[in-house]
Amino acid sequence: MSAGRSVATTAAGLTAALTALTLLALLTLTGCSAGSSSGGTSAARASGSATSTGDGANTTPYDVRPLLRPANKYFGVALDKAPHSMAPVDDYTAMVGKRPNVLEYYAEWGAGFDASGVRQAWQSGALTLMSWEPFHTTLSDIAAGKSDAYIKEYAEAVRKLNLPVVIDFADEFNGGWENWGTKHVTPAQFVAAWRHIHDVFIDAGAGTVIWAWSPNVINPVKNVALKPYYPGDAYVDWVGMVGYFTTSSDNAFSSVFGPTMTEVRTFAQQPFFIIETASEPGERRRADVQNLFAGVADDDDVLGFVWFNYRKRADWRLEASPLALAEFKQLAADGRFGFDVRKP
């Protein structure tokens, strides 16, 4: 081989190598390199660091990964009519002294996606958490594809809006009190339905969903194992928990949520999010509020909580207990709670 040929070959090789290194660096910076997803669902996450106003103008999928494990705690609430109307959120903010950054609402299976509400919540700096309740159908029918037209339409609406949204499907499944609970559904049927919905969303390109798998705390249903109901790490971003402080049980944070967290850690490592909680009215309510804030603040593996501010079977509303409300307001002022979800 002549000297001239060797130099040319070497130069070409160096150029190719530099090009490859540059491309790799760009991919890494934009989060597209292999294995760049920082936890959560193993299905393809949106690449890049796109932002969106929810008007469909930005076609780059929103990157939800910074929201999966933020530095600060989520400070959420479930309020009647919110986020379809933001008036209750404004009233709640004035009452507790801090604007919530998670708004939970309950969506009946068959209802349309509330894109307007999600957009309004986002514009206020809050993430929408949708508790999707499969009334008037069966999980086996969902798994068999009998609701696919509805699921695809829903997923397309989520994709088009292009804003992060948390979906909590069929929560409290480990109890017998729901239509999709243990009296009506087997673990295999639950897992099949969950995976089917998730896969339809992914196929539709709706990659802005944070998937929350949410059992009731195991205290009242200790004989129901959670692991058979778990769809797998590829299908779950957060382990949600539904748990209330009641006057008939120990009110320590570790007593209410600890047994569930311990059991979940035997088969899953996703972060916890208290997807629904409140305290039963009474003399102990102020202490319950203290225990909730302290428990969430002290555990790096608990992302935050949603307070169920409804009157349902009991009056869970903070305004029903002035002393507890004053305590809640004081503790909510802690800078560790709350942040603008648009700037995690």
XYZ file of C-alpha atoms in Angstrom:
344
model
C 0.000 0.000 0.000
C 1.468 3.408 -0.971
C 2.097 6.158 1.583
C -0.452 8.452 -0.075
C -3.162 5.792 0.154
C -2.371 5.211 3.843
C -2.667 8.912 4.739
C -5.949 9.265 2.866
C -7.332 6.173 4.509
C -6.236 7.362 7.928
C -7.766 10.811 7.359
C -11.022 9.277 6.206
C -11.067 7.009 9.232
C -10.489 9.919 11.591
C -13.237 11.939 9.921
C -15.694 9.054 10.234
C -14.758 8.528 13.853
C -15.188 12.202 14.681
C -18.545 12.242 12.917
C -19.686 9.216 14.880
C -18.533 10.751 18.163
C -20.331 14.015 17.362
C -23.531 12.163 16.541
C -23.292 10.135 19.745
C -22.799 13.313 21.779
C -25.833 14.930 20.199
C -27.937 11.867 20.831
C -26.847 11.753 24.430
C -27.647 15.415 24.969
C -31.134 14.971 23.571
C -31.804 11.817 25.564
C -31.920 9.541 22.497
C -28.924 7.353 23.232
C -29.463 3.732 24.138
C -30.563 3.329 27.733
C -31.045 7.054 28.270
C -34.503 6.723 29.784
C -34.292 7.587 33.461
C -36.634 5.022 34.945
C -40.352 4.577 34.539
C -42.014 2.746 31.713
C -39.578 0.884 29.498
C -41.703 1.660 26.447
C -40.239 4.381 24.235
C -40.287 7.716 26.041
C -40.551 10.983 24.171
C -37.113 12.125 23.072
C -35.700 15.583 23.460
C -36.777 18.144 26.012
C -39.752 19.576 24.211
C -42.239 21.818 25.924
C -45.819 22.266 24.895
C -48.650 24.697 25.418
C -51.199 21.999 24.689
C -52.470 23.686 21.549
C -51.096 21.054 19.182
C -48.613 23.532 17.689
C -45.588 21.557 18.883
C -45.479 18.111 17.297
C -42.438 16.940 19.284
C -43.706 14.628 22.056
C -43.387 16.154 25.491
C -40.642 14.539 27.571
C -42.244 13.450 30.864
C -39.087 11.954 32.356
C -38.200 14.976 34.545
C -41.609 14.601 36.195
C -41.104 10.963 37.187
C -38.777 11.696 40.123
C -38.703 15.466 40.734
C -36.584 17.015 43.464
C -39.561 18.495 45.335
C -42.723 16.782 46.541
C -46.000 16.848 44.672
C -48.704 18.738 46.543
C -52.022 17.555 45.161
C -55.755 17.711 45.730
C -58.960 16.180 44.431
C -61.751 18.755 44.213
C -65.268 18.555 42.862
C -65.482 19.980 39.300
C -61.706 20.551 38.988
C -59.826 20.827 36.674
C -62.756 21.278 34.281
C -63.349 24.398 36.340
C -60.437 26.101 38.044
C -62.625 28.128 40.416
C -62.504 25.402 43.133
C -58.710 25.319 42.766
C -58.488 29.056 43.296
C -60.633 28.750 46.437
C -58.535 25.855 47.744
C -55.325 27.781 47.072
C -56.605 30.747 49.066
C -57.605 28.404 51.885
C -54.342 26.438 52.249
C -51.931 29.168 51.121
C -50.314 27.239 48.281
C -51.445 26.324 44.776
C -51.622 22.539 44.279
C -49.499 21.122 41.490
C -51.498 17.915 41.017
C -55.228 17.958 40.317
C -57.004 14.613 40.455
C -60.338 13.930 38.836
C -62.430 10.800 38.384
C -63.336 9.698 34.877
C -65.965 7.081 34.199
C -65.160 4.529 31.507
C -66.820 5.697 28.294
C -66.467 9.416 29.014
C -64.245 11.524 26.791
C -60.825 12.899 27.649
C -61.032 16.296 29.375
C -58.377 18.016 27.252
C -59.622 21.464 28.267
C -59.288 20.663 31.959
C -55.808 19.189 31.530
C -54.737 22.277 29.584
C -56.106 24.619 32.248
C -54.364 22.689 34.998
C -51.082 22.782 33.088
C -51.330 26.514 32.509
C -51.660 26.925 36.286
C -48.516 24.847 36.877
C -50.323 21.614 37.796
C -50.257 18.057 36.533
C -53.588 16.308 35.969
C -54.113 12.882 37.505
C -57.021 10.971 36.009
C -58.502 8.105 37.995
C -60.071 5.996 35.230
C -62.914 3.907 36.622
C -64.126 1.015 34.437
C -67.794 0.985 35.353
C -70.300 -0.595 32.918
C -67.734 -2.951 31.383
C -65.553 -5.861 32.428
C -61.795 -6.075 32.496
C -61.912 -9.280 30.462
C -63.808 -7.435 27.697
C -61.220 -4.638 27.790
C -58.396 -7.159 27.507
C -60.184 -8.847 24.597
C -60.246 -5.585 22.650
C -63.962 -4.870 22.889
C -63.302 -1.267 23.949
C -60.487 -0.628 21.494
C -62.333 2.028 19.487
C -62.900 4.023 22.672
C -59.349 3.519 23.982
C -57.827 4.529 20.631
C -59.957 7.670 20.489
C -58.895 8.529 24.036
C -55.228 7.863 23.312
C -55.376 9.992 20.180
C -56.835 12.885 22.182
C -53.989 12.547 24.710
C -51.406 12.406 21.914
C -52.882 15.461 20.201
C -52.912 17.536 23.401
C -49.237 16.646 23.966
C -49.165 17.430 27.670
C -48.202 15.146 30.574
C -51.073 13.392 32.295
C -51.127 10.709 34.982
C -53.485 7.786 34.396
C -54.507 5.695 37.361
C -56.604 2.831 35.975
C -58.914 0.745 38.200
C -57.416 1.721 41.541
C -58.200 -0.100 44.798
C -58.345 -3.320 42.769
C -57.188 -5.357 45.782
C -60.439 -4.644 47.627
C -63.804 -6.249 47.097
C -65.824 -3.019 47.107
C -65.209 -1.980 43.467
C -66.704 -3.524 40.316
C -63.149 -4.329 39.244
C -62.110 -5.606 42.668
C -61.333 -9.060 43.994
C -64.960 -10.220 44.079
C -65.312 -9.774 40.337
C -61.855 -9.918 38.707
C -58.893 -12.285 38.816
C -55.313 -10.981 38.947
C -54.723 -12.317 35.414
C -57.734 -10.409 34.074
C -56.579 -7.208 35.759
C -53.043 -7.478 34.385
C -54.273 -8.320 30.876
C -56.602 -5.292 30.805
C -53.916 -2.933 32.146
C -51.318 -4.084 29.632
C -53.790 -3.910 26.762
C -54.739 -0.292 27.519
C -51.107 0.675 27.921
C -50.123 -0.953 24.631
C -52.947 0.740 22.725
C -51.700 4.108 24.015
C -48.123 3.337 23.002
C -49.219 2.174 19.543
C -51.138 5.445 19.160
C -48.026 7.454 20.020
C -49.485 8.743 23.303
C -46.177 8.720 25.160
C -46.926 11.576 27.556
C -48.743 9.382 30.068
C -47.351 8.625 33.519
C -48.903 5.274 34.483
C -49.837 4.891 38.160
C -50.684 1.428 39.482
C -52.654 2.065 42.660
C -53.720 -0.531 45.209
C -55.586 0.326 48.362
C -53.257 0.071 51.355
C -53.215 -3.551 52.401
C -54.294 -3.010 56.036
C -57.961 -3.949 55.462
C -57.157 -6.685 52.912
C -54.027 -8.374 54.230
C -55.023 -11.699 52.656
C -54.754 -10.293 49.093
C -51.248 -10.534 47.624
C -50.336 -7.573 45.433
C -47.656 -9.150 43.256
C -50.077 -11.167 41.034
C -51.825 -7.881 40.127
C -48.629 -6.087 39.098
C -48.440 -5.510 35.308
C -44.636 -5.248 35.394
C -42.068 -2.456 35.402
C -42.497 -1.996 31.651
C -46.084 -0.880 32.282
C -45.845 1.137 35.497
C -44.149 4.457 36.345
C -45.506 5.080 39.845
C -46.891 2.865 42.553
C -49.880 4.823 43.756
C -51.432 4.154 47.150
C -54.937 4.860 48.400
C -54.891 5.152 52.164
C -56.794 7.143 54.780
C -56.170 8.114 58.388
C -59.183 6.817 60.317
C -60.087 7.010 63.987
C -60.358 3.227 64.179
C -56.680 2.574 63.393
C -53.192 3.671 64.370
C -52.420 7.023 62.743
C -48.654 6.709 62.381
C -47.549 7.207 58.768
C -45.626 3.938 58.947
C -48.774 2.146 60.113
C -51.015 3.484 57.349
C -48.607 3.122 54.415
C -45.606 1.134 55.654
C -46.956 -2.435 55.263
C -47.983 -1.766 51.660
C -44.629 -0.210 50.788
C -42.768 -3.124 52.340
C -44.768 -5.665 50.349
C -44.415 -3.765 47.077
C -40.661 -3.566 47.505
C -40.454 -7.352 47.253
C -41.323 -7.160 43.529
C -41.142 -3.555 42.255
C -38.822 -0.563 42.623
C -40.923 2.238 41.139
C -41.412 5.335 43.339
C -44.496 5.698 45.520
C -47.155 8.358 45.179
C -50.039 8.682 47.647
C -52.753 9.003 45.078
C -55.603 9.551 47.517
C -55.610 10.301 51.224
C -57.347 12.330 53.899
C -58.085 12.196 57.610
C -61.357 11.363 59.285
C -62.767 14.363 61.173
C -62.192 14.331 64.901
C -59.804 15.401 67.627
C -56.940 13.440 66.058
C -57.140 15.090 62.657
C -54.486 17.707 63.365
C -52.022 14.970 64.334
C -52.943 13.013 61.216
C -52.048 16.014 59.064
C -48.713 16.332 60.872
C -47.973 12.641 60.313
C -48.832 12.844 56.628
C -46.531 15.764 55.890
C -43.695 14.382 58.012
C -43.955 10.919 56.481
C -43.884 12.200 52.903
C -41.116 14.721 53.588
C -38.865 12.185 55.312
C -39.075 9.451 52.650
C -37.191 10.142 49.421
C -39.087 7.288 47.786
C -42.491 8.945 48.285
C -43.131 11.576 45.606
C -46.033 13.379 47.235
C -49.731 13.096 47.991
C -53.227 14.056 46.861
C -55.694 15.206 49.529
C -59.253 13.992 48.870
C -61.173 17.172 49.672
C -64.670 15.738 49.302
C -67.618 14.968 51.537
C -68.230 11.317 50.755
C -69.273 8.844 53.476
C -67.401 11.223 55.787
C -66.459 14.877 55.538
C -62.848 14.687 54.377
C -62.715 18.396 53.520
C -60.050 20.375 55.329
C -62.459 23.232 55.963
C -64.503 20.924 58.200
C -61.782 21.105 60.879
C -60.362 24.606 61.496
C -57.462 23.448 63.703
C -56.408 20.771 61.229
C -56.729 23.259 58.381
C -54.462 25.722 60.198
C -51.901 22.944 60.710
C -52.172 21.903 57.057
C -51.630 25.487 55.904
C -48.554 25.885 58.085
C -46.985 22.626 56.895
C -47.855 23.273 53.248
C -45.682 26.396 53.391
C -42.628 24.101 53.566
C -40.602 24.728 50.411
C -40.168 21.001 49.845
C -43.831 20.728 48.876
C -45.044 21.991 45.537
C -43.360 23.254 42.371
C -44.369 24.419 38.912
C -44.625 21.173 36.927
C -43.740 23.109 33.773
C -40.299 23.680 35.296
C -39.494 20.541 37.291
